[in-house]
PDB file of C-alpha atoms in Angstrom:
ATOM      1  CA  MET A  28     -67.801  54.606 -48.399  1.00 71.00           C
ATOM      2  CA  GLN A  29     -69.407  53.384 -51.622  1.00 73.00           C
ATOM      3  CA  LEU A  30     -67.485  54.191 -54.772  1.00 81.00           C
ATOM      4  CA  VAL A  31     -69.973  54.724 -57.616  1.00 80.00           C
ATOM      5  CA  ILE A  32     -68.723  54.676 -61.221  1.00 80.00           C
ATOM      6  CA  ASP A  33     -71.426  55.788 -63.616  1.00 75.00           C
ATOM      7  CA  THR A  34     -69.703  58.150 -66.052  1.00 76.00           C
ATOM      8  CA  PHE A  35     -69.612  56.738 -69.589  1.00 77.00           C
ATOM      9  CA  GLY A  36     -66.214  55.353 -70.526  1.00 81.00           C
ATOM     10  CA  THR A  37     -64.780  55.386 -67.037  1.00 88.00           C
ATOM     11  CA  SER A  38     -62.353  52.592 -66.154  1.00 88.00           C
ATOM     12  CA  VAL A  39     -60.974  51.359 -62.794  1.00 90.00           C
ATOM     13  CA  HIS A  40     -57.636  49.591 -62.526  1.00 89.00           C
ATOM     14  CA  ARG A  41     -54.911  48.929 -59.971  1.00 92.00           C
ATOM     15  CA  LYS A  42     -52.059  51.366 -59.461  1.00 87.00           C
ATOM     16  CA  GLN A  43     -49.724  49.939 -56.861  1.00 85.00           C
ATOM     17  CA  ASN A  44     -51.972  49.309 -53.820  1.00 89.00           C
ATOM     18  CA  ALA A  45     -54.754  51.728 -54.778  1.00 91.00           C
ATOM     19  CA  PHE A  46     -57.581  52.001 -57.230  1.00 92.00           C
ATOM     20  CA  GLU A  47     -57.045  54.452 -60.127  1.00 91.00           C
ATOM     21  CA  ILE A  48     -60.141  55.851 -61.765  1.00 90.00           C
ATOM     22  CA  VAL A  49     -59.656  57.127 -65.311  1.00 90.00           C
ATOM     23  CA  ASN A  50     -62.130  59.082 -67.437  1.00 86.00           C
ATOM     24  CA  LYS A  51     -62.237  62.137 -69.708  1.00 82.00           C
ATOM     25  CA  GLU A  52     -61.914  64.397 -66.683  1.00 82.00           C
ATOM     26  CA  GLY A  53     -58.569  62.872 -65.697  1.00 85.00           C
ATOM     27  CA  LYS A  54     -57.214  60.399 -63.150  1.00 87.00           C
ATOM     28  CA  LYS A  55     -58.018  59.887 -59.462  1.00 88.00           C
ATOM     29  CA  ARG A  56     -56.460  57.483 -56.994  1.00 89.00           C
ATOM     30  CA  VAL A  57     -58.491  56.010 -54.080  1.00 90.00           C
ATOM     31  CA  SER A  58     -57.181  53.912 -51.213  1.00 91.00           C
ATOM     32  CA  PRO A  59     -59.036  50.556 -50.705  1.00 88.00           C
ATOM     33  CA  GLN A  60     -59.134  51.252 -46.940  1.00 88.00           C
ATOM     34  CA  LYS A  61     -61.685  54.009 -47.660  1.00 84.00           C
ATOM     35  CA  ILE A  62     -64.059  51.775 -49.676  1.00 84.00           C
ATOM     36  CA  ARG A  63     -66.673  49.183 -48.666  1.00 77.00           C
ATOM     37  CA  THR A  64     -68.369  48.768 -52.054  1.00 81.00           C
ATOM     38  CA  ILE A  65     -67.611  49.569 -55.705  1.00 85.00           C
ATOM     39  CA  VAL A  66     -70.655  50.118 -57.883  1.00 83.00           C
ATOM     40  CA  LEU A  67     -70.437  50.085 -61.662  1.00 84.00           C
ATOM     41  CA  ASN A  68     -73.145  50.527 -64.293  1.00 75.00           C
ATOM     42  CA  CYS A  69     -73.027  49.306 -67.877  1.00 66.00           C
ATOM     43  CA  ALA A  70     -71.000  52.319 -69.047  1.00 75.00           C
ATOM     44  CA  ALA A  71     -67.978  51.531 -66.895  1.00 82.00           C
ATOM     45  CA  LYS A  72     -65.323  48.841 -66.741  1.00 85.00           C
ATOM     46  CA  ILE A  73     -62.898  47.380 -64.196  1.00 90.00           C
ATOM     47  CA  SER A  74     -59.679  45.481 -64.703  1.00 90.00           C
ATOM     48  CA  SER A  75     -58.850  42.013 -63.277  1.00 90.00           C
ATOM     49  CA  ASP A  76     -56.047  43.566 -61.161  1.00 92.00           C
ATOM     50  CA  ALA A  77     -58.581  45.954 -59.580  1.00 89.00           C
ATOM     51  CA  VAL A  78     -60.934  43.064 -58.911  1.00 90.00           C
ATOM     52  CA  ILE A  79     -58.210  41.145 -57.115  1.00 89.00           C
ATOM     53  CA  LEU A  80     -57.333  44.260 -55.052  1.00 90.00           C
ATOM     54  CA  ALA A  81     -61.005  44.536 -54.064  1.00 88.00           C
ATOM     55  CA  VAL A  82     -61.198  40.870 -53.119  1.00 86.00           C
ATOM     56  CA  GLU A  83     -57.963  41.172 -51.045  1.00 85.00           C
ATOM     57  CA  ASN A  84     -59.589  43.929 -49.061  1.00 85.00           C
ATOM     58  CA  GLU A  85     -63.027  42.284 -48.878  1.00 79.00           C
ATOM     59  CA  ILE A  86     -64.591  45.047 -50.957  1.00 83.00           C
ATOM     60  CA  ASP A  87     -67.844  44.108 -52.647  1.00 80.00           C
ATOM     61  CA  ILE A  88     -68.096  44.836 -56.410  1.00 86.00           C
ATOM     62  CA  LEU A  89     -71.631  45.474 -57.596  1.00 80.00           C
ATOM     63  CA  PHE A  90     -72.827  45.797 -61.172  1.00 84.00           C
ATOM     64  CA  VAL A  91     -76.149  47.685 -61.446  1.00 78.00           C
ATOM     65  CA  ASP A  92     -78.594  48.738 -64.135  1.00 74.00           C
ATOM     66  CA  LYS A  93     -79.836  52.314 -64.735  1.00 67.00           C
ATOM     67  CA  SER A  94     -82.294  52.178 -61.865  1.00 63.00           C
ATOM     68  CA  GLY A  95     -79.560  51.098 -59.452  1.00 66.00           C
ATOM     69  CA  LYS A  96     -80.929  47.519 -59.256  1.00 67.00           C
ATOM     70  CA  PRO A  97     -78.086  44.970 -58.704  1.00 71.00           C
ATOM     71  CA  GLN A  98     -77.478  42.691 -61.633  1.00 76.00           C
ATOM     72  CA  ALA A  99     -74.255  40.908 -60.566  1.00 79.00           C
ATOM     73  CA  ARG A 100     -71.656  41.091 -57.881  1.00 77.00           C
ATOM     74  CA  VAL A 101     -68.096  39.918 -57.041  1.00 82.00           C
ATOM     75  CA  TRP A 102     -67.051  39.399 -53.384  1.00 71.00           C
ATOM     76  CA  SER A 103     -64.346  37.713 -51.383  1.00 69.00           C
ATOM     77  CA  HIS A 104     -64.508  33.932 -50.922  1.00 65.00           C
ATOM     78  CA  LYS A 105     -63.762  34.658 -47.198  1.00 62.00           C
ATOM     79  CA  PHE A 106     -67.265  35.973 -46.630  1.00 54.00           C
ATOM     80  CA  GLY A 107     -69.288  33.802 -44.299  1.00 51.00           C
ATOM     81  CA  PRO A 108     -67.310  30.548 -44.159  1.00 50.00           C
ATOM     82  CA  LEU A 109     -69.396  29.004 -41.378  1.00 69.00           C
ATOM     83  CA  THR A 110     -71.743  26.392 -42.877  1.00 81.00           C
ATOM     84  CA  THR A 111     -73.210  25.730 -39.406  1.00 87.00           C
ATOM     85  CA  ILE A 112     -74.827  29.154 -39.486  1.00 89.00           C
ATOM     86  CA  ARG A 113     -76.562  28.406 -42.728  1.00 88.00           C
ATOM     87  CA  LYS A 114     -77.676  24.934 -41.644  1.00 91.00           C
ATOM     88  CA  ASN A 115     -79.294  26.408 -38.577  1.00 93.00           C
ATOM     89  CA  GLN A 116     -80.696  29.241 -40.693  1.00 93.00           C
ATOM     90  CA  LEU A 117     -82.684  26.698 -42.688  1.00 92.00           C
ATOM     91  CA  LYS A 118     -84.247  25.398 -39.452  1.00 93.00           C
ATOM     92  CA  PHE A 119     -84.837  28.916 -38.213  1.00 93.00           C
ATOM     93  CA  ALA A 120     -86.628  29.923 -41.489  1.00 91.00           C
ATOM     94  CA  GLU A 121     -89.177  27.123 -40.961  1.00 89.00           C
ATOM     95  CA  SER A 122     -89.770  27.695 -37.298  1.00 90.00           C
ATOM     96  CA  GLN A 123     -92.339  29.662 -35.350  1.00 87.00           C
ATOM     97  CA  GLU A 124     -89.459  31.518 -33.794  1.00 90.00           C
ATOM     98  CA  GLY A 125     -88.275  32.615 -37.235  1.00 91.00           C
ATOM     99  CA  LEU A 126     -91.723  33.794 -38.202  1.00 90.00           C
ATOM    100  CA  ALA A 127     -92.071  35.799 -34.993  1.00 90.00           C
ATOM    101  CA  TRP A 128     -88.675  37.391 -35.638  1.00 93.00           C
ATOM    102  CA  ALA A 129     -89.710  38.472 -39.182  1.00 92.00           C
ATOM    103  CA  GLY A 130     -93.143  39.623 -37.997  1.00 92.00           C
ATOM    104  CA  GLN A 131     -91.524  41.795 -35.309  1.00 93.00           C
ATOM    105  CA  ARG A 132     -89.384  43.463 -37.949  1.00 95.00           C
ATOM    106  CA  VAL A 133     -92.543  44.277 -39.967  1.00 95.00           C
ATOM    107  CA  TRP A 134     -94.208  45.558 -36.799  1.00 95.00           C
ATOM    108  CA  LYS A 135     -91.175  47.740 -36.020  1.00 96.00           C
ATOM    109  CA  LYS A 136     -91.347  49.161 -39.585  1.00 97.00           C
ATOM    110  CA  MET A 137     -94.945  50.095 -39.020  1.00 97.00           C
ATOM    111  CA  GLN A 138     -94.034  51.896 -35.836  1.00 97.00           C
ATOM    112  CA  GLN A 139     -91.292  53.793 -37.572  1.00 97.00           C
ATOM    113  CA  GLN A 140     -93.695  54.778 -40.409  1.00 97.00           C
ATOM    114  CA  ALA A 141     -96.277  56.131 -38.030  1.00 97.00           C
ATOM    115  CA  ALA A 142     -93.638  58.010 -36.037  1.00 97.00           C
ATOM    116  CA  PHE A 143     -92.114  59.488 -39.216  1.00 97.00           C
ATOM    117  CA  LEU A 144     -95.480  60.716 -40.524  1.00 96.00           C
ATOM    118  CA  TYR A 145     -96.225  62.195 -37.038  1.00 96.00           C
ATOM    119  CA  GLN A 146     -92.840  64.002 -37.151  1.00 94.00           C
ATOM    120  CA  LEU A 147     -93.547  65.414 -40.613  1.00 93.00           C
ATOM    121  CA  ARG A 148     -97.137  66.333 -39.692  1.00 92.00           C
ATOM    122  CA  TYR A 149     -95.932  68.596 -36.858  1.00 90.00           C
ATOM    123  CA  SER A 150     -92.598  69.767 -38.238  1.00 87.00           C
ATOM    124  CA  PHE A 151     -93.667  71.178 -41.613  1.00 82.00           C
ATOM    125  CA  SER A 152     -96.509  73.086 -43.049  1.00 77.00           C
ATOM    126  CA  VAL A 153     -98.308  70.228 -44.854  1.00 79.00           C
ATOM    127  CA  LEU A 154    -101.220  70.563 -47.311  1.00 75.00           C
ATOM    128  CA  SER A 155    -103.682  68.179 -45.656  1.00 84.00           C
ATOM    129  CA  PRO A 156    -102.849  67.465 -42.016  1.00 90.00           C
ATOM    130  CA  GLU A 157    -106.125  65.705 -41.458  1.00 93.00           C
ATOM    131  CA  LYS A 158    -105.361  63.149 -44.226  1.00 93.00           C
ATOM    132  CA  ILE A 159    -101.939  62.474 -42.677  1.00 94.00           C
ATOM    133  CA  ASP A 160    -103.622  62.017 -39.256  1.00 95.00           C
ATOM    134  CA  ALA A 161    -105.993  59.444 -40.765  1.00 96.00           C
ATOM    135  CA  CYS A 162    -103.029  57.526 -42.292  1.00 96.00           C
ATOM    136  CA  ILE A 163    -101.177  57.525 -38.922  1.00 97.00           C
ATOM    137  CA  LYS A 164    -104.292  56.115 -37.132  1.00 97.00           C
ATOM    138  CA  THR A 165    -104.662  53.372 -39.692  1.00 97.00           C
ATOM    139  CA  ILE A 166    -101.069  52.339 -39.500  1.00 97.00           C
ATOM    140  CA  GLU A 167    -101.164  52.268 -35.645  1.00 97.00           C
ATOM    141  CA  ALA A 168    -104.278  50.162 -35.778  1.00 96.00           C
ATOM    142  CA  VAL A 169    -102.742  47.692 -38.229  1.00 96.00           C
ATOM    143  CA  ALA A 170     -99.595  47.441 -36.088  1.00 96.00           C
ATOM    144  CA  LEU A 171    -101.706  46.629 -33.084  1.00 95.00           C
ATOM    145  CA  GLN A 172    -103.548  43.910 -34.999  1.00 92.00           C
ATOM    146  CA  LEU A 173    -100.302  42.422 -36.252  1.00 92.00           C
ATOM    147  CA  GLN A 174     -98.889  42.432 -32.658  1.00 91.00           C
ATOM    148  CA  GLU A 175    -101.935  40.601 -31.417  1.00 89.00           C
ATOM    149  CA  LEU A 176    -101.681  38.129 -34.283  1.00 87.00           C
ATOM    150  CA  LEU A 177     -98.055  37.309 -33.512  1.00 86.00           C
ATOM    151  CA  ARG A 178     -98.793  37.056 -29.752  1.00 85.00           C
ATOM    152  CA  SER A 179    -101.657  34.636 -30.165  1.00 81.00           C
ATOM    153  CA  ALA A 180     -99.921  32.444 -32.816  1.00 73.00           C
ATOM    154  CA  LYS A 181     -99.391  28.823 -31.830  1.00 66.00           C
ATOM    155  CA  GLY A 182     -97.063  27.180 -34.231  1.00 61.00           C
ATOM    156  CA  ARG A 183     -96.074  28.053 -37.786  1.00 61.00           C
ATOM    157  CA  ASP A 184     -98.469  27.972 -40.661  1.00 64.00           C
ATOM    158  CA  LYS A 185     -98.705  29.499 -44.103  1.00 66.00           C
ATOM    159  CA  GLY A 186    -101.813  31.432 -43.192  1.00 75.00           C
ATOM    160  CA  LEU A 187     -99.981  33.328 -40.471  1.00 77.00           C
ATOM    161  CA  ALA A 188     -97.185  34.338 -42.882  1.00 80.00           C
ATOM    162  CA  ALA A 189     -99.794  35.467 -45.461  1.00 83.00           C
ATOM    163  CA  SER A 190    -101.569  37.514 -42.805  1.00 84.00           C
ATOM    164  CA  CYS A 191     -98.315  39.227 -41.901  1.00 86.00           C
ATOM    165  CA  ARG A 192     -97.649  40.115 -45.487  1.00 87.00           C
ATOM    166  CA  GLY A 193    -101.244  41.338 -45.867  1.00 90.00           C
ATOM    167  CA  TRP A 194    -101.064  43.690 -42.868  1.00 91.00           C
ATOM    168  CA  GLU A 195     -97.696  44.961 -44.026  1.00 93.00           C
ATOM    169  CA  GLY A 196     -99.197  45.825 -47.453  1.00 93.00           C
ATOM    170  CA  THR A 197    -102.109  47.673 -45.891  1.00 95.00           C
ATOM    171  CA  ALA A 198     -99.851  49.756 -43.605  1.00 96.00           C
ATOM    172  CA  SER A 199     -97.467  50.575 -46.465  1.00 96.00           C
ATOM    173  CA  ARG A 200    -100.294  51.840 -48.690  1.00 96.00           C
ATOM    174  CA  HIS A 201    -101.478  54.243 -46.042  1.00 97.00           C
ATOM    175  CA  TYR A 202     -97.881  55.241 -45.172  1.00 97.00           C
ATOM    176  CA  PHE A 203     -97.088  56.288 -48.722  1.00 97.00           C
ATOM    177  CA  GLN A 204    -100.377  58.137 -48.993  1.00 95.00           C
ATOM    178  CA  GLY A 205     -99.461  60.144 -45.911  1.00 95.00           C
ATOM    179  CA  LEU A 206     -95.889  60.678 -47.158  1.00 95.00           C
ATOM    180  CA  ALA A 207     -97.211  62.055 -50.468  1.00 93.00           C
ATOM    181  CA  TRP A 208     -99.347  64.601 -48.594  1.00 93.00           C
ATOM    182  CA  ALA A 209     -96.334  65.652 -46.468  1.00 93.00           C
ATOM    183  CA  LEU A 210     -94.139  66.454 -49.470  1.00 93.00           C
ATOM    184  CA  PRO A 211     -93.801  70.067 -50.694  1.00 90.00           C
ATOM    185  CA  PRO A 212     -96.253  71.294 -53.361  1.00 86.00           C
ATOM    186  CA  GLY A 213     -95.449  69.903 -56.779  1.00 86.00           C
ATOM    187  CA  TYR A 214     -94.123  66.586 -55.505  1.00 90.00           C
ATOM    188  CA  HIS A 215     -97.330  64.851 -54.530  1.00 89.00           C
ATOM    189  CA  PHE A 216     -97.623  61.344 -56.025  1.00 91.00           C
ATOM    190  CA  ALA A 217    -100.582  58.996 -56.454  1.00 88.00           C
ATOM    191  CA  GLY A 218     -99.017  55.886 -54.868  1.00 89.00           C
ATOM    192  CA  ARG A 219     -95.973  53.685 -54.635  1.00 93.00           C
ATOM    193  CA  THR A 220     -94.479  52.724 -57.950  1.00 92.00           C
ATOM    194  CA  LYS A 221     -91.406  50.639 -58.524  1.00 87.00           C
ATOM    195  CA  ARG A 222     -89.364  49.925 -61.646  1.00 80.00           C
ATOM    196  CA  PRO A 223     -89.862  52.107 -63.507  1.00 88.00           C
ATOM    197  CA  ALA A 224     -91.077  54.851 -61.168  1.00 92.00           C
ATOM    198  CA  LYS A 225     -93.876  57.109 -62.370  1.00 93.00           C
ATOM    199  CA  ASP A 226     -92.718  60.206 -60.462  1.00 94.00           C
ATOM    200  CA  PRO A 227     -89.530  61.774 -59.152  1.00 95.00           C
ATOM    201  CA  PHE A 228     -90.018  60.846 -55.473  1.00 96.00           C
ATOM    202  CA  ASN A 229     -90.537  57.172 -56.220  1.00 96.00           C
ATOM    203  CA  CYS A 230     -87.640  57.294 -58.672  1.00 95.00           C
ATOM    204  CA  VAL A 231     -85.298  58.506 -55.850  1.00 96.00           C
ATOM    205  CA  LEU A 232     -86.765  56.085 -53.338  1.00 96.00           C
ATOM    206  CA  ASN A 233     -86.231  53.132 -55.715  1.00 94.00           C
ATOM    207  CA  TYR A 234     -82.626  54.083 -56.146  1.00 94.00           C
ATOM    208  CA  LEU A 235     -82.053  54.477 -52.389  1.00 96.00           C
ATOM    209  CA  TYR A 236     -83.766  51.102 -51.701  1.00 95.00           C
ATOM    210  CA  GLY A 237     -81.480  49.536 -54.277  1.00 91.00           C
ATOM    211  CA  MET A 238     -78.417  50.909 -52.505  1.00 91.00           C
ATOM    212  CA  LEU A 239     -79.777  49.794 -49.110  1.00 94.00           C
ATOM    213  CA  TYR A 240     -80.450  46.271 -50.453  1.00 92.00           C
ATOM    214  CA  SER A 241     -76.852  45.952 -51.560  1.00 88.00           C
ATOM    215  CA  PHE A 242     -75.501  47.198 -48.177  1.00 90.00           C
ATOM    216  CA  VAL A 243     -77.664  44.785 -46.238  1.00 93.00           C
ATOM    217  CA  GLU A 244     -76.837  41.832 -48.487  1.00 90.00           C
ATOM    218  CA  VAL A 245     -73.100  42.391 -48.185  1.00 85.00           C
ATOM    219  CA  GLU A 246     -73.264  42.676 -44.313  1.00 89.00           C
ATOM    220  CA  LEU A 247     -75.313  39.454 -44.140  1.00 91.00           C
ATOM    221  CA  LEU A 248     -72.743  37.643 -46.358  1.00 86.00           C
ATOM    222  CA  LYS A 249     -69.869  38.893 -44.205  1.00 83.00           C
ATOM    223  CA  ALA A 250     -71.597  37.567 -41.126  1.00 87.00           C
ATOM    224  CA  GLY A 251     -72.082  34.134 -42.750  1.00 87.00           C
ATOM    225  CA  ILE A 252     -75.852  34.403 -43.252  1.00 91.00           C
ATOM    226  CA  ASP A 253     -77.346  33.207 -46.574  1.00 91.00           C
ATOM    227  CA  PRO A 254     -79.369  36.054 -48.126  1.00 91.00           C
ATOM    228  CA  HIS A 255     -81.485  33.657 -50.159  1.00 91.00           C
ATOM    229  CA  ILE A 256     -83.130  31.690 -47.336  1.00 92.00           C
ATOM    230  CA  GLY A 257     -86.334  33.573 -46.673  1.00 89.00           C
ATOM    231  CA  VAL A 258     -88.512  33.514 -43.583  1.00 90.00           C
ATOM    232  CA  LEU A 259     -91.566  35.702 -44.171  1.00 85.00           C
ATOM    233  CA  HIS A 260     -90.860  36.190 -47.888  1.00 79.00           C
ATOM    234  CA  ALA A 261     -91.183  32.914 -49.800  1.00 70.00           C
ATOM    235  CA  ASP A 262     -88.126  31.567 -51.598  1.00 67.00           C
ATOM    236  CA  GLN A 263     -87.707  32.864 -55.146  1.00 64.00           C
ATOM    237  CA  TYR A 264     -85.173  31.792 -57.724  1.00 61.00           C
ATOM    238  CA  LYS A 265     -82.217  34.208 -57.779  1.00 65.00           C
ATOM    239  CA  ARG A 266     -83.905  36.503 -55.242  1.00 80.00           C
ATOM    240  CA  PRO A 267     -82.166  37.388 -51.955  1.00 87.00           C
ATOM    241  CA  VAL A 268     -85.419  37.061 -50.028  1.00 91.00           C
ATOM    242  CA  PHE A 269     -83.829  37.054 -46.559  1.00 95.00           C
ATOM    243  CA  VAL A 270     -82.584  40.545 -47.411  1.00 94.00           C
ATOM    244  CA  TYR A 271     -86.268  41.498 -47.831  1.00 93.00           C
ATOM    245  CA  ASP A 272     -87.038  40.098 -44.393  1.00 94.00           C
ATOM    246  CA  PHE A 273     -84.059  41.770 -42.751  1.00 96.00           C
ATOM    247  CA  ILE A 274     -84.282  45.162 -44.373  1.00 96.00           C
ATOM    248  CA  GLU A 275     -87.832  46.038 -43.174  1.00 95.00           C
ATOM    249  CA  SER A 276     -86.701  47.905 -40.031  1.00 93.00           C
ATOM    250  CA  TYR A 277     -84.042  49.782 -42.090  1.00 96.00           C
ATOM    251  CA  ARG A 278     -86.223  51.141 -44.912  1.00 97.00           C
ATOM    252  CA  ILE A 279     -86.958  54.246 -42.918  1.00 97.00           C
ATOM    253  CA  TRP A 280     -83.349  55.360 -43.548  1.00 97.00           C
ATOM    254  CA  ALA A 281     -83.999  55.587 -47.285  1.00 97.00           C
ATOM    255  CA  ASP A 282     -87.360  57.236 -46.701  1.00 97.00           C
ATOM    256  CA  THR A 283     -85.808  59.873 -44.501  1.00 97.00           C
ATOM    257  CA  VAL A 284     -83.057  60.792 -46.987  1.00 98.00           C
ATOM    258  CA  ALA A 285     -85.536  60.877 -49.934  1.00 97.00           C
ATOM    259  CA  PHE A 286     -87.879  63.187 -48.038  1.00 96.00           C
ATOM    260  CA  ARG A 287     -85.065  65.499 -46.977  1.00 96.00           C
ATOM    261  CA  LEU A 288     -83.874  65.837 -50.591  1.00 97.00           C
ATOM    262  CA  PHE A 289     -87.284  66.873 -51.782  1.00 95.00           C
ATOM    263  CA  GLN A 290     -88.014  69.057 -48.781  1.00 94.00           C
ATOM    264  CA  ARG A 291     -85.037  71.252 -49.604  1.00 93.00           C
ATOM    265  CA  TYR A 292     -85.634  71.088 -53.372  1.00 94.00           C
ATOM    266  CA  ALA A 293     -82.263  69.492 -53.990  1.00 95.00           C
ATOM    267  CA  LEU A 294     -83.399  67.920 -57.277  1.00 94.00           C
ATOM    268  CA  ASN A 295     -84.903  69.354 -60.462  1.00 92.00           C
ATOM    269  CA  GLU A 296     -86.098  68.125 -63.901  1.00 91.00           C
ATOM    270  CA  ARG A 297     -82.607  67.694 -65.355  1.00 94.00           C
ATOM    271  CA  ASP A 298     -81.821  65.114 -62.589  1.00 95.00           C
ATOM    272  CA  PHE A 299     -84.331  62.682 -64.126  1.00 95.00           C
ATOM    273  CA  GLU A 300     -84.552  61.144 -67.543  1.00 93.00           C
ATOM    274  CA  PRO A 301     -87.546  59.473 -69.160  1.00 90.00           C
ATOM    275  CA  CYS A 302     -87.626  55.781 -69.926  1.00 87.00           C
ATOM    276  CA  GLU A 303     -90.266  53.495 -71.279  1.00 84.00           C
ATOM    277  CA  GLY A 304     -93.193  53.824 -68.843  1.00 84.00           C
ATOM    278  CA  GLY A 305     -91.498  56.081 -66.278  1.00 89.00           C
ATOM    279  CA  LEU A 306     -88.320  57.781 -65.037  1.00 92.00           C
ATOM    280  CA  TRP A 307     -84.751  56.918 -64.303  1.00 91.00           C
ATOM    281  CA  LEU A 308     -82.435  58.896 -62.045  1.00 93.00           C
ATOM    282  CA  ALA A 309     -79.928  60.754 -64.301  1.00 92.00           C
ATOM    283  CA  GLY A 310     -76.225  61.065 -63.599  1.00 89.00           C
ATOM    284  CA  SER A 311     -76.679  64.517 -62.055  1.00 93.00           C
ATOM    285  CA  GLY A 312     -79.413  63.147 -59.787  1.00 95.00           C
ATOM    286  CA  LYS A 313     -77.131  60.271 -58.655  1.00 93.00           C
ATOM    287  CA  ARG A 314     -74.428  62.752 -57.811  1.00 92.00           C
ATOM    288  CA  GLU A 315     -76.917  64.456 -55.447  1.00 95.00           C
ATOM    289  CA  VAL A 316     -78.593  61.341 -53.984  1.00 96.00           C
ATOM    290  CA  ILE A 317     -75.570  59.088 -53.368  1.00 93.00           C
ATOM    291  CA  PRO A 318     -73.494  61.550 -51.247  1.00 93.00           C
ATOM    292  CA  ALA A 319     -76.645  62.424 -49.224  1.00 96.00           C
ATOM    293  CA  PHE A 320     -77.269  58.800 -48.391  1.00 96.00           C
ATOM    294  CA  HIS A 321     -73.613  58.134 -47.563  1.00 93.00           C
ATOM    295  CA  GLN A 322     -73.546  61.120 -45.214  1.00 94.00           C
ATOM    296  CA  TYR A 323     -76.671  59.859 -43.479  1.00 96.00           C
ATOM    297  CA  LEU A 324     -75.352  56.279 -43.099  1.00 94.00           C
ATOM    298  CA  TYR A 325     -71.940  57.243 -41.811  1.00 91.00           C
ATOM    299  CA  GLU A 326     -72.872  60.008 -39.363  1.00 91.00           C
ATOM    300  CA  PRO A 327     -72.904  59.219 -35.631  1.00 88.00           C
ATOM    301  CA  TYR A 328     -76.182  57.690 -34.466  1.00 84.00           C
ATOM    302  CA  SER A 329     -77.197  56.496 -31.005  1.00 83.00           C
ATOM    303  CA  LEU A 330     -78.965  53.183 -30.758  1.00 77.00           C
ATOM    304  CA  LYS A 331     -79.439  51.243 -27.480  1.00 76.00           C
ATOM    305  CA  LYS A 332     -77.129  53.719 -25.767  1.00 79.00           C
ATOM    306  CA  LYS A 333     -74.314  52.971 -28.198  1.00 81.00           C
ATOM    307  CA  GLN A 334     -72.903  55.688 -30.392  1.00 87.00           C
ATOM    308  CA  LYS A 335     -71.901  54.349 -33.833  1.00 90.00           C
ATOM    309  CA  THR A 336     -72.607  55.100 -37.449  1.00 92.00           C
ATOM    310  CA  ARG A 337     -75.738  53.617 -38.910  1.00 93.00           C
ATOM    311  CA  MET A 338     -73.652  51.283 -41.032  1.00 92.00           C
ATOM    312  CA  GLN A 339     -71.848  50.077 -37.908  1.00 91.00           C
ATOM    313  CA  HIS A 340     -75.175  49.415 -36.174  1.00 93.00           C
ATOM    314  CA  LEU A 341     -76.308  47.427 -39.247  1.00 94.00           C
ATOM    315  CA  SER A 342     -73.064  45.404 -39.226  1.00 91.00           C
ATOM    316  CA  VAL A 343     -73.444  44.682 -35.454  1.00 93.00           C
ATOM    317  CA  GLU A 344     -77.032  43.428 -35.868  1.00 95.00           C
ATOM    318  CA  CYS A 345     -75.982  41.054 -38.650  1.00 94.00           C
ATOM    319  CA  ARG A 346     -73.190  39.576 -36.542  1.00 92.00           C
ATOM    320  CA  GLN A 347     -75.517  39.286 -33.539  1.00 94.00           C
ATOM    321  CA  LEU A 348     -78.029  37.367 -35.691  1.00 95.00           C
ATOM    322  CA  ALA A 349     -75.259  35.066 -37.021  1.00 93.00           C
ATOM    323  CA  LYS A 350     -74.144  34.434 -33.425  1.00 92.00           C
ATOM    324  CA  SER A 351     -77.660  33.479 -32.342  1.00 93.00           C
ATOM    325  CA  LEU A 352     -78.038  31.158 -35.366  1.00 92.00           C
ATOM    326  CA  LEU A 353     -74.630  29.550 -34.572  1.00 88.00           C
ATOM    327  CA  GLN A 354     -75.720  28.885 -30.982  1.00 87.00           C
ATOM    328  CA  ARG A 355     -79.149  27.627 -31.965  1.00 80.00           C
ATOM    329  CA  GLU A 356     -79.906  24.050 -30.938  1.00 64.00           C
TER     330      GLU A 356
END
């Protein structure tokens, strides 16, 4: 599980071989075997003994801002010791094979987006079914064009990568338009907004994406893959751009949880707090969103005839990619 510390004045230290969490509500002890990641915001602190306990158990420690965006992290030096993987990853990132891999992940995301809108369109009483239908048709058409583009590509060039990003942007705009129309009355939003979000739905989605980024980055590191060597996304200083490439086919997990929360009216006004130019997720909102995402990620899920949790499937794919890079000529 992910241990989230966001209550003002909370401290985490080591008590024998467990983490002890101390705040005004009392003390709680948690076994390191139950934790994959510790997340702290600016209001919390952690002792050096607790950091060492986390490192000994290969637990990622993540420091985030109010929106959930990672600012710094501490992890075990044992993560990803194989330099051969990263040397081959550099070659892979510059190859036609690498671009095709990244393009297929974008195509898969488009397929998931169209399928999700179709499911919402016929599972709920939506305000404008014809508008959702139009969004689905556009996404499917864009996905087909992207597939043809990747199939006909001969060699790697910057124009091809730019075209992939362009088609991805077009599909995403129509996807979020359709998603807005599928939400219950009162939650409709004008479009995708990031940090800060302009509406409650985008606020929750931003926080979930932030959590998902951290999960993906840690699994890549554990597998020995460098999260900063981009394929489709251009290299950016201090940006884990390979995470942006890899995460595309997993974004639907965050979208699903966000929609479910709003569909059952799990959040209200007190779960959000205003900030300059938008909204942050308040502490009460995080206490609703984080457990819902954890439950979704750790429930049994069948993929390619294998029954595992979603996090286990993510870990397996990272290791499979690392293995293919290690064996790459």
